[in-house]
mmCIF file of C-alpha atoms and ligand atoms in Angstrom:
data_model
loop_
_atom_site.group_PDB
_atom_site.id
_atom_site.type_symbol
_atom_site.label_atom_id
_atom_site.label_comp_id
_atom_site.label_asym_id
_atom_site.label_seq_id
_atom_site.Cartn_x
_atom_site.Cartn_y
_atom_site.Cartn_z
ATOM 1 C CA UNK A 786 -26.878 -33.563 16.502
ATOM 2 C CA UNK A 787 -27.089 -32.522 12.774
ATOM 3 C CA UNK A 788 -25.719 -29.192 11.887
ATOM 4 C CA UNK A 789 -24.600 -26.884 9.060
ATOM 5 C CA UNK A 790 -21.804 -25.118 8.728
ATOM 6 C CA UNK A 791 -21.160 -21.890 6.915
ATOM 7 C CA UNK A 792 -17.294 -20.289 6.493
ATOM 8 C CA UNK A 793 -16.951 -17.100 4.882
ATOM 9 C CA UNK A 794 -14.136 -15.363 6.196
ATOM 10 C CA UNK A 795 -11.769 -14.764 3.296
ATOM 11 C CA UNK A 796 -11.703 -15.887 -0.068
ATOM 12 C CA UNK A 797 -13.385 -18.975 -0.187
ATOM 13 C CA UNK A 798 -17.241 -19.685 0.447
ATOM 14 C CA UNK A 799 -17.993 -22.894 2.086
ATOM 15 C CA UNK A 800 -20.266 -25.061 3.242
ATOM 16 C CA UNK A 801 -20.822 -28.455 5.266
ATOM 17 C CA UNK A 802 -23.017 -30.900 6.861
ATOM 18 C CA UNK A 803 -22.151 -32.615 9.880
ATOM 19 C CA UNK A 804 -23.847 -35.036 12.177
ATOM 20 C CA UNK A 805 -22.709 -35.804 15.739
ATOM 21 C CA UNK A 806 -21.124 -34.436 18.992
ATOM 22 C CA UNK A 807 -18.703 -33.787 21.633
ATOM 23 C CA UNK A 808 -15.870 -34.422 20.631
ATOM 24 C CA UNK A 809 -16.625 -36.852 17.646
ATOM 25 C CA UNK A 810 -18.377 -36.344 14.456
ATOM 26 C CA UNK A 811 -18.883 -37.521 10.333
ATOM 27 C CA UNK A 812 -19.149 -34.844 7.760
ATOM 28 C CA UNK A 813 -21.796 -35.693 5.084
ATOM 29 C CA UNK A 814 -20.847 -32.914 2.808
ATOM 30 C CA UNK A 815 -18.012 -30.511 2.723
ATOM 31 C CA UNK A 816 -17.969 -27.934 0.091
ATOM 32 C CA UNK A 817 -15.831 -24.972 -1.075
ATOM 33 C CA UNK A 818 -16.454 -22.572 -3.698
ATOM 34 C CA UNK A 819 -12.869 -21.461 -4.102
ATOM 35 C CA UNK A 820 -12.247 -17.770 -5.384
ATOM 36 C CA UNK A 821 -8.656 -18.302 -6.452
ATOM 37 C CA UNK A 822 -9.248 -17.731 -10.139
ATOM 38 C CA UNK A 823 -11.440 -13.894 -9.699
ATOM 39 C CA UNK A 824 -8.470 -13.034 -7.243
ATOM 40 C CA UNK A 825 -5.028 -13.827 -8.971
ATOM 41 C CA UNK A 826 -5.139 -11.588 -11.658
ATOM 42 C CA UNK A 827 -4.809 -8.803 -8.477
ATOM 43 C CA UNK A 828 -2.514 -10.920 -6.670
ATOM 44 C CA UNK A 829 -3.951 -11.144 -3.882
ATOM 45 C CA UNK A 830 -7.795 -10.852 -2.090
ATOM 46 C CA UNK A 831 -9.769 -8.092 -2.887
ATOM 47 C CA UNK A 832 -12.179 -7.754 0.016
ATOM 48 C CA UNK A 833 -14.991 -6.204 -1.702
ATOM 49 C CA UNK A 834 -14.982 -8.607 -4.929
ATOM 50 C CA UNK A 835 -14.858 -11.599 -2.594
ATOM 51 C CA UNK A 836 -17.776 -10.358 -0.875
ATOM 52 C CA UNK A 837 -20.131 -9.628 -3.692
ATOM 53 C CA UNK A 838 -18.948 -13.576 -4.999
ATOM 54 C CA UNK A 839 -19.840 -14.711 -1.228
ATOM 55 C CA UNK A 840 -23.008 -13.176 -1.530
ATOM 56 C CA UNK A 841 -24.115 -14.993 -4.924
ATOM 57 C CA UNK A 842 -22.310 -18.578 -4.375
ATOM 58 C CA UNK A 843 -23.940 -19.092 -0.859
ATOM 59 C CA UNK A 844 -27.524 -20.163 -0.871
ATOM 60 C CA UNK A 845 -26.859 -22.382 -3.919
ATOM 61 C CA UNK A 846 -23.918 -23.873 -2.186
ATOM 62 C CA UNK A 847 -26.100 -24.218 1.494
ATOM 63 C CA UNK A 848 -28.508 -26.015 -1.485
ATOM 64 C CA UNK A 849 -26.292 -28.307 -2.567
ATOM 65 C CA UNK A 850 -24.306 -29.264 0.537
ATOM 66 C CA UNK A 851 -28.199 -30.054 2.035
ATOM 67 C CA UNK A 852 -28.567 -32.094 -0.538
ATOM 68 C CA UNK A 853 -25.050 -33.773 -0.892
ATOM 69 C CA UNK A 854 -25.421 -34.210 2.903
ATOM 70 C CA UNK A 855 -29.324 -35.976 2.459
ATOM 71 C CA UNK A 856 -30.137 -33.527 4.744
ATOM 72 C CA UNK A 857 -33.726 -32.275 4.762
ATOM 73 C CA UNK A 858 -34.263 -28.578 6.799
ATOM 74 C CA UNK A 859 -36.496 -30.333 9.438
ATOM 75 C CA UNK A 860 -34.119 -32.583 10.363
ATOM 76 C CA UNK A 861 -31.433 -29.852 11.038
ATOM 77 C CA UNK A 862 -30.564 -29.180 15.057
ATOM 78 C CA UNK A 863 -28.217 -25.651 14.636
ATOM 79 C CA UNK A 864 -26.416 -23.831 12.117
ATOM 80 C CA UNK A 865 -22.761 -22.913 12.926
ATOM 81 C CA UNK A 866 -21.423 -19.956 11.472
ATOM 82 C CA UNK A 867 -17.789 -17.698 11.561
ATOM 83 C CA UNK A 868 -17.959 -14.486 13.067
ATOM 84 C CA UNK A 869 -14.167 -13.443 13.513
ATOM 85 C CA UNK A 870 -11.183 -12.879 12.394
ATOM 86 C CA UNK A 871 -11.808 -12.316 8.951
ATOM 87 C CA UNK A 872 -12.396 -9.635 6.157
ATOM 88 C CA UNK A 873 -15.241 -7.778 7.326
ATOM 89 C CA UNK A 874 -17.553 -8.133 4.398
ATOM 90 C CA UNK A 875 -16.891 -11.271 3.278
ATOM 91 C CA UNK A 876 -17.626 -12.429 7.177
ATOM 92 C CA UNK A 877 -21.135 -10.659 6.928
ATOM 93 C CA UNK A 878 -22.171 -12.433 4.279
ATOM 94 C CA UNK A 879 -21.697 -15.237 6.472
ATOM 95 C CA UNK A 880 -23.082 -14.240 9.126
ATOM 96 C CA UNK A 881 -26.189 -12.751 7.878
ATOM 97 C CA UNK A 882 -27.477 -15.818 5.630
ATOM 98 C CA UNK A 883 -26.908 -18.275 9.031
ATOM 99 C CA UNK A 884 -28.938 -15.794 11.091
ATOM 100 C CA UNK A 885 -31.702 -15.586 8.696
ATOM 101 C CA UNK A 886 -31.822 -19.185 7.704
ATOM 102 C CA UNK A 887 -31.684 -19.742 11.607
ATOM 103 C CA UNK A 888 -35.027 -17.323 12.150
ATOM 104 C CA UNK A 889 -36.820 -19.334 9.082
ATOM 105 C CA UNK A 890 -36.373 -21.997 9.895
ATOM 106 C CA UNK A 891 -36.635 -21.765 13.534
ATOM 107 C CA UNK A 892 -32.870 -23.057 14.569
ATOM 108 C CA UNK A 893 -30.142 -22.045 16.652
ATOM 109 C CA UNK A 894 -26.770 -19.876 15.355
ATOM 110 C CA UNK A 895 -23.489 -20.977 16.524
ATOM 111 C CA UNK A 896 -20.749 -18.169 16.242
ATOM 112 C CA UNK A 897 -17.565 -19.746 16.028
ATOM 113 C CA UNK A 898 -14.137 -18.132 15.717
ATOM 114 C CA UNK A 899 -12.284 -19.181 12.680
ATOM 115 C CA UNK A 900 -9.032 -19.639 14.676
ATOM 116 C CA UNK A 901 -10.715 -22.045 17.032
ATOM 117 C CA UNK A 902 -12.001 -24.058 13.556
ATOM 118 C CA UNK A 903 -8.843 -24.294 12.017
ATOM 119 C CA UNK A 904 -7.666 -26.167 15.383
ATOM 120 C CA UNK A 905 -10.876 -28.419 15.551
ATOM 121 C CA UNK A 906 -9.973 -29.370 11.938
ATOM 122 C CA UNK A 907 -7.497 -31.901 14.195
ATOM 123 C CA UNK A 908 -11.199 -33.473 15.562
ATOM 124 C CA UNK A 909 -12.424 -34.453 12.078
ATOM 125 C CA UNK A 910 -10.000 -37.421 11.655
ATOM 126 C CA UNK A 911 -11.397 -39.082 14.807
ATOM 127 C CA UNK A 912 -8.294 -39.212 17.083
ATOM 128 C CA UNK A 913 -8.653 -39.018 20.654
ATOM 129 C CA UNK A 914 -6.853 -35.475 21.850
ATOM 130 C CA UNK A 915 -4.859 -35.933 25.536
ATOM 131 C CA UNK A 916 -3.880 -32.533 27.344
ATOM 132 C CA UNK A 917 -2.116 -30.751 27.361
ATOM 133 C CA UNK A 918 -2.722 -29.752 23.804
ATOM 134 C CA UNK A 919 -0.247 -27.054 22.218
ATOM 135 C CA UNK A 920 -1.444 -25.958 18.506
ATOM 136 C CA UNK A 921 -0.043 -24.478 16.122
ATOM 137 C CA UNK A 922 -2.441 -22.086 14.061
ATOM 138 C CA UNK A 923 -0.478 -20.983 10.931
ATOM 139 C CA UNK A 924 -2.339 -19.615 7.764
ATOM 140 C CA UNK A 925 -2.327 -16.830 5.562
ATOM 141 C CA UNK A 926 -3.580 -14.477 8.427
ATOM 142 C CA UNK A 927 -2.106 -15.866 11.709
ATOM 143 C CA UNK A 928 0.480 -17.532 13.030
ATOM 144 C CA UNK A 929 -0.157 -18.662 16.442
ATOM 145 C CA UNK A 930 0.460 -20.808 19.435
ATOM 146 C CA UNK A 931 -1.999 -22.086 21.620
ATOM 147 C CA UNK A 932 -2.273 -24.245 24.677
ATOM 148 C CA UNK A 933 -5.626 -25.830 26.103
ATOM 149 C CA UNK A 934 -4.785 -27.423 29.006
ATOM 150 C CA UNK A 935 -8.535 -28.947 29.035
ATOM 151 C CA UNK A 936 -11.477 -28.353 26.862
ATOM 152 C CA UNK A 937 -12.514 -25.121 26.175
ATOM 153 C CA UNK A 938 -9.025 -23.597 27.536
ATOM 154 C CA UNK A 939 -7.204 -21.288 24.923
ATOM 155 C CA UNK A 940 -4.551 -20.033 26.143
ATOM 156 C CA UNK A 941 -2.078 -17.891 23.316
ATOM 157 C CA UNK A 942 1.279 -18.589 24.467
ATOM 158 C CA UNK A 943 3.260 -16.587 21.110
ATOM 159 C CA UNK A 944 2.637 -15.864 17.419
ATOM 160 C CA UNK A 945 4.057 -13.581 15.173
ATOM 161 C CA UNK A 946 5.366 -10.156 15.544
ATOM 162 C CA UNK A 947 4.628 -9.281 12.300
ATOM 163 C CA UNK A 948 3.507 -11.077 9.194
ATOM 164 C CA UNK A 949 1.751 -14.810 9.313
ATOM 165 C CA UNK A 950 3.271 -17.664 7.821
ATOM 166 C CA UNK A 951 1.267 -17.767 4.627
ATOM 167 C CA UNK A 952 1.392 -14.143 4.258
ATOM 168 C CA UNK A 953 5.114 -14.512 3.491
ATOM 169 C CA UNK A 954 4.731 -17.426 1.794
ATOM 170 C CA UNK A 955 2.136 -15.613 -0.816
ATOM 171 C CA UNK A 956 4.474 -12.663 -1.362
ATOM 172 C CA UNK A 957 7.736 -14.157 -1.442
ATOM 173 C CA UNK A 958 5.528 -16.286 -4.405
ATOM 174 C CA UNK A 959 5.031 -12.766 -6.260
ATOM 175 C CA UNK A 960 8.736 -11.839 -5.742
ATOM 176 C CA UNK A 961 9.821 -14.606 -7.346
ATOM 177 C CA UNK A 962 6.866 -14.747 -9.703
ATOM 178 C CA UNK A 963 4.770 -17.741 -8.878
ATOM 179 C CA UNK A 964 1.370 -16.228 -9.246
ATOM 180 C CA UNK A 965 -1.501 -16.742 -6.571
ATOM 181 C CA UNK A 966 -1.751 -18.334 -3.982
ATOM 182 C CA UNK A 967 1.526 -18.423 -3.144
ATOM 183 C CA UNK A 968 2.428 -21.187 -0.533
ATOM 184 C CA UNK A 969 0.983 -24.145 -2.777
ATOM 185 C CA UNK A 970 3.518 -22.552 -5.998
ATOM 186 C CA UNK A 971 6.500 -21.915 -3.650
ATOM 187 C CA UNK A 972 6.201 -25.502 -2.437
ATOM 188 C CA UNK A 973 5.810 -26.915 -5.845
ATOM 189 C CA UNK A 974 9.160 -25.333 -7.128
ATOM 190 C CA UNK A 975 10.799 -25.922 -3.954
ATOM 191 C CA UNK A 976 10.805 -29.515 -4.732
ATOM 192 C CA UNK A 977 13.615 -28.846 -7.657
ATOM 193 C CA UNK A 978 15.431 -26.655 -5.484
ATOM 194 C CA UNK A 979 18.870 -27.544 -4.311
ATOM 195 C CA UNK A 980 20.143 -27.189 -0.638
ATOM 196 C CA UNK A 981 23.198 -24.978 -0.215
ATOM 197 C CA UNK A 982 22.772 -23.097 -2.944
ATOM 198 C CA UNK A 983 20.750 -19.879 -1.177
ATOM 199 C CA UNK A 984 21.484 -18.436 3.090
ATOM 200 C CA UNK A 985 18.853 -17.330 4.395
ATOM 201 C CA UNK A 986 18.272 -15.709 8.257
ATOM 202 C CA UNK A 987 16.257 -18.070 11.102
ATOM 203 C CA UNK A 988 14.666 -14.609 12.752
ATOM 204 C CA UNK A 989 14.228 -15.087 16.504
ATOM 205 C CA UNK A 990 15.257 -18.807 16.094
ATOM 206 C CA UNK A 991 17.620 -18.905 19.741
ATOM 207 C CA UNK A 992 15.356 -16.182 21.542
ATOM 208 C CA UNK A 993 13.552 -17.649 24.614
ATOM 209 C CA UNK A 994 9.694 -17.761 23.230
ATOM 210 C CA UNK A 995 7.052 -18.665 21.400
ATOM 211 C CA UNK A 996 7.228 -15.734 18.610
ATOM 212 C CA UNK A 997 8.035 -15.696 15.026
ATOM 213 C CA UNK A 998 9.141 -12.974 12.922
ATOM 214 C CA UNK A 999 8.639 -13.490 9.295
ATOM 215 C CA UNK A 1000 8.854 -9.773 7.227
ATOM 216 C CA UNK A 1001 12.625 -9.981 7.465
ATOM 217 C CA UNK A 1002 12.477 -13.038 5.642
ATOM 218 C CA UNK A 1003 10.469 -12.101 2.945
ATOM 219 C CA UNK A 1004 12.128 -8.527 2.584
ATOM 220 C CA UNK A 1005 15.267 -10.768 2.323
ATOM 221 C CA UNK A 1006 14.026 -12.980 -0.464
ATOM 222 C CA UNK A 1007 13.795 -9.630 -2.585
ATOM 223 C CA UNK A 1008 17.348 -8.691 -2.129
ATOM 224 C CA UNK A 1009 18.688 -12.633 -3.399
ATOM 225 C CA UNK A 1010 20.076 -13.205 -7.143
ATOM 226 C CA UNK A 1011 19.542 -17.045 -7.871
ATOM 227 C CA UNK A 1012 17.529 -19.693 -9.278
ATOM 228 C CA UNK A 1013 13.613 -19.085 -8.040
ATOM 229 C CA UNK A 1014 13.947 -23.042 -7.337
ATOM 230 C CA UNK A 1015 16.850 -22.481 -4.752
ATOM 231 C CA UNK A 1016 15.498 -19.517 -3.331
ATOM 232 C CA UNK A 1017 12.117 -21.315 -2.531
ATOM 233 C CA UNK A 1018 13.922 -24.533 -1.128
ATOM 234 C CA UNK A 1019 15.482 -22.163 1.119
ATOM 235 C CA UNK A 1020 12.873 -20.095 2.239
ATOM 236 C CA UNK A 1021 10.360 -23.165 2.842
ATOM 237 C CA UNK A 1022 13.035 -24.777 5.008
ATOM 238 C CA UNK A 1023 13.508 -21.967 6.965
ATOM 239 C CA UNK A 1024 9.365 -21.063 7.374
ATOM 240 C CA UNK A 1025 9.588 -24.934 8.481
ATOM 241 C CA UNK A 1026 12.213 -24.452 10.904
ATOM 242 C CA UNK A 1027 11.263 -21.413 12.570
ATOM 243 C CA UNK A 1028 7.623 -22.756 13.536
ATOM 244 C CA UNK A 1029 8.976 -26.380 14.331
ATOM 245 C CA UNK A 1030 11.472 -25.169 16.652
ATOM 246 C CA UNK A 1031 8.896 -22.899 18.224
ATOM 247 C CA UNK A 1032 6.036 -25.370 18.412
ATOM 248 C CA UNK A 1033 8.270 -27.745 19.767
ATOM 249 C CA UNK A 1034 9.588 -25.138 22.354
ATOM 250 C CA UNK A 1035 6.167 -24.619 23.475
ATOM 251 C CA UNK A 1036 5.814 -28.569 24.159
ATOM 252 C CA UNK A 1037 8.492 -29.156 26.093
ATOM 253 C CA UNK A 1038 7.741 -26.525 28.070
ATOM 254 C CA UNK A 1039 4.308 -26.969 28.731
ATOM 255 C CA UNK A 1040 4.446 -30.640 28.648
ATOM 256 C CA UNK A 1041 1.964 -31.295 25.666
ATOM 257 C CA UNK A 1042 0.444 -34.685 25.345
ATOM 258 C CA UNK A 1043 -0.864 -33.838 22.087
ATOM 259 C CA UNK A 1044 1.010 -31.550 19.348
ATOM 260 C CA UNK A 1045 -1.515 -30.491 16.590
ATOM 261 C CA UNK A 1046 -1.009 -27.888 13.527
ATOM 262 C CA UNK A 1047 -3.280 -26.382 11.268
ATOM 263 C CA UNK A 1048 -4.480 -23.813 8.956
ATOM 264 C CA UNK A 1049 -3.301 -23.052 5.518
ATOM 265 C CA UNK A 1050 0.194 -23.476 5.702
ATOM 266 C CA UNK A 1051 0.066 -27.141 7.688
ATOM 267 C CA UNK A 1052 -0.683 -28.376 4.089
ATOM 268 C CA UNK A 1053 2.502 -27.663 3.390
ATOM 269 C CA UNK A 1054 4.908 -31.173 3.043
ATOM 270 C CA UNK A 1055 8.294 -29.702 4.482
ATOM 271 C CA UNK A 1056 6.179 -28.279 7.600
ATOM 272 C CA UNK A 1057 4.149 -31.969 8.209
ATOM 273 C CA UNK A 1058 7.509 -33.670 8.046
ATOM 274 C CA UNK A 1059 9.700 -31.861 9.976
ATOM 275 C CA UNK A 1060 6.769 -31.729 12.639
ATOM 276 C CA UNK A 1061 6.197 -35.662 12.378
ATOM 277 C CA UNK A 1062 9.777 -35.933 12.842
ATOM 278 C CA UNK A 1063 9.878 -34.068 16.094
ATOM 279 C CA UNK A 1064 6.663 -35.724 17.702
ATOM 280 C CA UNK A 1065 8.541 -39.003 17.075
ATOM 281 C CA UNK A 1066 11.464 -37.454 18.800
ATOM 282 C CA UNK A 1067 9.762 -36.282 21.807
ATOM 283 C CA UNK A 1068 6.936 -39.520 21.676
ATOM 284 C CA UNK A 1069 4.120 -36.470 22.096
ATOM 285 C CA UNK A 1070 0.905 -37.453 20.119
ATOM 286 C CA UNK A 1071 0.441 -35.843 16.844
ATOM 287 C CA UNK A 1072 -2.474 -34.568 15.175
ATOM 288 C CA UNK A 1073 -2.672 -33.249 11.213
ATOM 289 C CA UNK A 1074 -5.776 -32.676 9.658
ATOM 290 C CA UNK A 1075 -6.362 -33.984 6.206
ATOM 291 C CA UNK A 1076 -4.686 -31.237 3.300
ATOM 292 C CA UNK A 1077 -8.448 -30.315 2.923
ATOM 293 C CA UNK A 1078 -9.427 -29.932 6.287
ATOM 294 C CA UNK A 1079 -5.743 -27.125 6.641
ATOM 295 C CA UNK A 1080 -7.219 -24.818 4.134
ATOM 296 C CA UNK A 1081 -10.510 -22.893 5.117
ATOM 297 C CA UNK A 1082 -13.351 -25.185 4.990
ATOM 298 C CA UNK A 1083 -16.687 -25.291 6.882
ATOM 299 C CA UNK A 1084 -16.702 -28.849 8.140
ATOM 300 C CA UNK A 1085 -13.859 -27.407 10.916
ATOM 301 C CA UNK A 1086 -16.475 -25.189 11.782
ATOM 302 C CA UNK A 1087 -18.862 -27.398 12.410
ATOM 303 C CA UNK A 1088 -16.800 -29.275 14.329
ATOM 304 C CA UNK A 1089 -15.568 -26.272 16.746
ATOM 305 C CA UNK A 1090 -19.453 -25.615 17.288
ATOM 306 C CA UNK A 1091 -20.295 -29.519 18.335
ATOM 307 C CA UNK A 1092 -17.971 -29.893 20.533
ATOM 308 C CA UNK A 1093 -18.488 -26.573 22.346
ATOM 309 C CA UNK A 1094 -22.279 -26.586 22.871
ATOM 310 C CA UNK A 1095 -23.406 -30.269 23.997
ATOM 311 C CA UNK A 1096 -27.044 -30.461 22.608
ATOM 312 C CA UNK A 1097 -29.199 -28.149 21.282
ATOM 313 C CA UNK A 1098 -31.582 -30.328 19.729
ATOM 314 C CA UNK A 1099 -34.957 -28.968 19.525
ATOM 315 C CA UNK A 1100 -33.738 -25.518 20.180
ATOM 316 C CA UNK A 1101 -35.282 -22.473 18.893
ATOM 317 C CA UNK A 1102 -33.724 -19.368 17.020
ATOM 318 C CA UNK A 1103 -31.402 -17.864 19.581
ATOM 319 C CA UNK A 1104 -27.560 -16.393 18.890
ATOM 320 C CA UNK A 1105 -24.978 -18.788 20.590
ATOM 321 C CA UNK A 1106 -21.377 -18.175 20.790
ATOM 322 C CA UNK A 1107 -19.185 -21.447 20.844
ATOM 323 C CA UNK A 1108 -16.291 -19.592 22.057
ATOM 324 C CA UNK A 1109 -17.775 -19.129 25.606
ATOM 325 C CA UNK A 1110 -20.414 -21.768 25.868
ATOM 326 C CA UNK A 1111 -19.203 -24.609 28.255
ATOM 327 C CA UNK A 1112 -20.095 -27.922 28.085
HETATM 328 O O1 LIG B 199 -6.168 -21.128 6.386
HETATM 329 P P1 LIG B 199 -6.171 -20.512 5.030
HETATM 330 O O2 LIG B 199 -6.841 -21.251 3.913
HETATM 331 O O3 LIG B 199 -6.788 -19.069 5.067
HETATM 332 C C1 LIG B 199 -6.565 -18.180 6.113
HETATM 333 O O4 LIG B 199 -7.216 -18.340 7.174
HETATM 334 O O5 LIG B 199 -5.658 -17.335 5.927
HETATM 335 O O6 LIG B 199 -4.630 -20.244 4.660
HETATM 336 C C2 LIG B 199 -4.248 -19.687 3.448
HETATM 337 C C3 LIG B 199 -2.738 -19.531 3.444
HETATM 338 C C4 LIG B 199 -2.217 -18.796 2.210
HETATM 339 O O7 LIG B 199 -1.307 -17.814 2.627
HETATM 340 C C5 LIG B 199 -1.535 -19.903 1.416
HETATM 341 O O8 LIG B 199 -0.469 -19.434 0.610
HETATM 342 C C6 LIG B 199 -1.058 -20.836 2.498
HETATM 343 O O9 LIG B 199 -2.102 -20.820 3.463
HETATM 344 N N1 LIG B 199 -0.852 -22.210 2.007
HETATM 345 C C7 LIG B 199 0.339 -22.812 2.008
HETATM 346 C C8 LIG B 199 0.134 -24.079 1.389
HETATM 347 N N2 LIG B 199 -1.177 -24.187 1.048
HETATM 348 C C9 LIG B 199 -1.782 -23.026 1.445
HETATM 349 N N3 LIG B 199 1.544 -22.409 2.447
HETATM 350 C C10 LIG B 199 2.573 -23.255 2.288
HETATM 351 N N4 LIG B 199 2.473 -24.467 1.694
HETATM 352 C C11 LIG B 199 1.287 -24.921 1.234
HETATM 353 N N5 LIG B 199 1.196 -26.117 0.651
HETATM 354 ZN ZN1 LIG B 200 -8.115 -19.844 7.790
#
């Protein structure tokens, strides 16, 4: 099956091309349009400028990745699009081009939830997933645990209580006056940071679940006097720590074959390692997407919708939603 895949939820437009199905597939093109530079003057996302950028980088992009892909129309099975979570405008935009390419050309729409793409991210590097599978969503808007205990199972088993991961990451980056987007700046100073030098709290660390708690830490990063370099080592290693021991928690407990992470902040270094480290530890299977497959990207969503809905080659226009459709 051939399909092509449209992300809009946030900041970053993107589209891909992939060809295959189940659980297995190549992406022909992958492309993102990133936003970063119309944002970071404000600090941060404004919804409604990333939506009126969405709306005039899209078809040209859809353009491109057809053609980067050697993908003519005809030969096209479904388009897969995200409908949720997300910022609502910038998610319409989406939405509304992969409906009305879908009723041009005469294709199916795949709705897929952007939480369940950054997980299938894990299925782009071809590795075989055994269950039980525990993931670990963490990006700039979640920070979540999930266990499928077979295909199509999502089960949330914890998450945050408050902020997500990469929200803290992004504003403890303005405290200490890194610019936007924060995680990839905190991590790059981090690496000149000392240990020792900077204490910092591991909220909810010894409590017996699966939730994080991450506002205290950042609240705490505003109150510190020290280098910026110390202060990130710190924080990153504690960020690293808290959804480690948590994922990890959630393993044992569950007894997960397969450990995978993903979203935003599993492009962070400190995070991959000490997770490597523990799935070596505990000899449970791990799965990392690529660093460009962790960020928002449409190939993931691709992938989510092929290996939810098993073939609908020669399909007509009709609304599909992977989340729900079983193989
Ligand atoms: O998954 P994503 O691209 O968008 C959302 O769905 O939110 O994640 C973006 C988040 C941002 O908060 C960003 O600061 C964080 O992921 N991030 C990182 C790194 N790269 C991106 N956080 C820590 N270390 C990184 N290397
Ligand atoms: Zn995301």
């Amino acid at each position: 099956m051939k399909i092509l895949a449209i992300e809009t939820s946030c900041d970053d437009t993107s589209v891909a091309v992939l060809k295959g199905g189940g659980e297995r597939a190549l992406v022909l093109a992958s492309l993102v349009a990133s936003q970063e530079k119309l944002h970071a003057r404000f600090g941060g996302v404004v919804p409604e400028v990333a939506s009126r950028r969405h709306l005039e980088t899209i078809y040209p992009l859809i353009e491109l990745a057809l053609k980067k892909g050697k993908l003519a129309v005809v030969k096209i099975d479904a388009i897969a699009v995200t409908t949720n979570p997300g910022l609502l405008g910038s998610l319409l935009v989406g939405v509304s081009a992969a409906k009305t390419l879908g009723y041009l050309w005469n294709k199916p729409v795949i709705g897929v939830n952007h939480l369940l793409g950054h997980i299938y991210a894990g299925w782009l590097g071809g590795e075989k997933v055994e269950y039980p599978l525990v993931s670990l969503v963490t990006s700039g808007g979640h920070s979540e645990i999930i266990l499928t205990k077979h295909t199509g199972e999502y089960i949330y088993v914890g998450g945050t209580r408050d902020d997500a991961a990469g929200e803290a990451f992004d504003k403890v980056a303005r405290t200490l006056g890194l610019g936007y987007p924060g995680g990839p700046a905190v991590s790059k100073i981090a690496q000149t940071g000392k240990r020792g030098k900077i204490k910092l709290p591991r909220p909810m660390i010894d409590e017996n679940n699966f939730d994080f708690s991450f506002s205290g830490l950042k609240t705490a990063v505003t109150r510190l006097n020290g280098k910026p370099a110390d202060i990130a080592y710190e924080f990153q290693e504690a960020v690293a720590e808290l959804l480690a021991s948590k994922l990890f928690a959630a393993v044992e407990k569950y007894r997960a074959k397969t450990v995978l992470i993903g979203g935003g902040v599993a492009a962070n270094r400190r995070l991959r390692d000490e997770v490597a480290g523990l799935a070596e530890k505990r000899k449970v299977k791990l799965i990392i997407p690529e660093f460009k497959y962790c960020t928002d990207n449409a190939a993931m969503i691709g992938m989510a919708a092929l290996s939810r809905t098993s073939s609908l080659k020669g399909e007509k226009y009709k609304w599909y939603n992977a989340n729900v459709v079983t193989d």
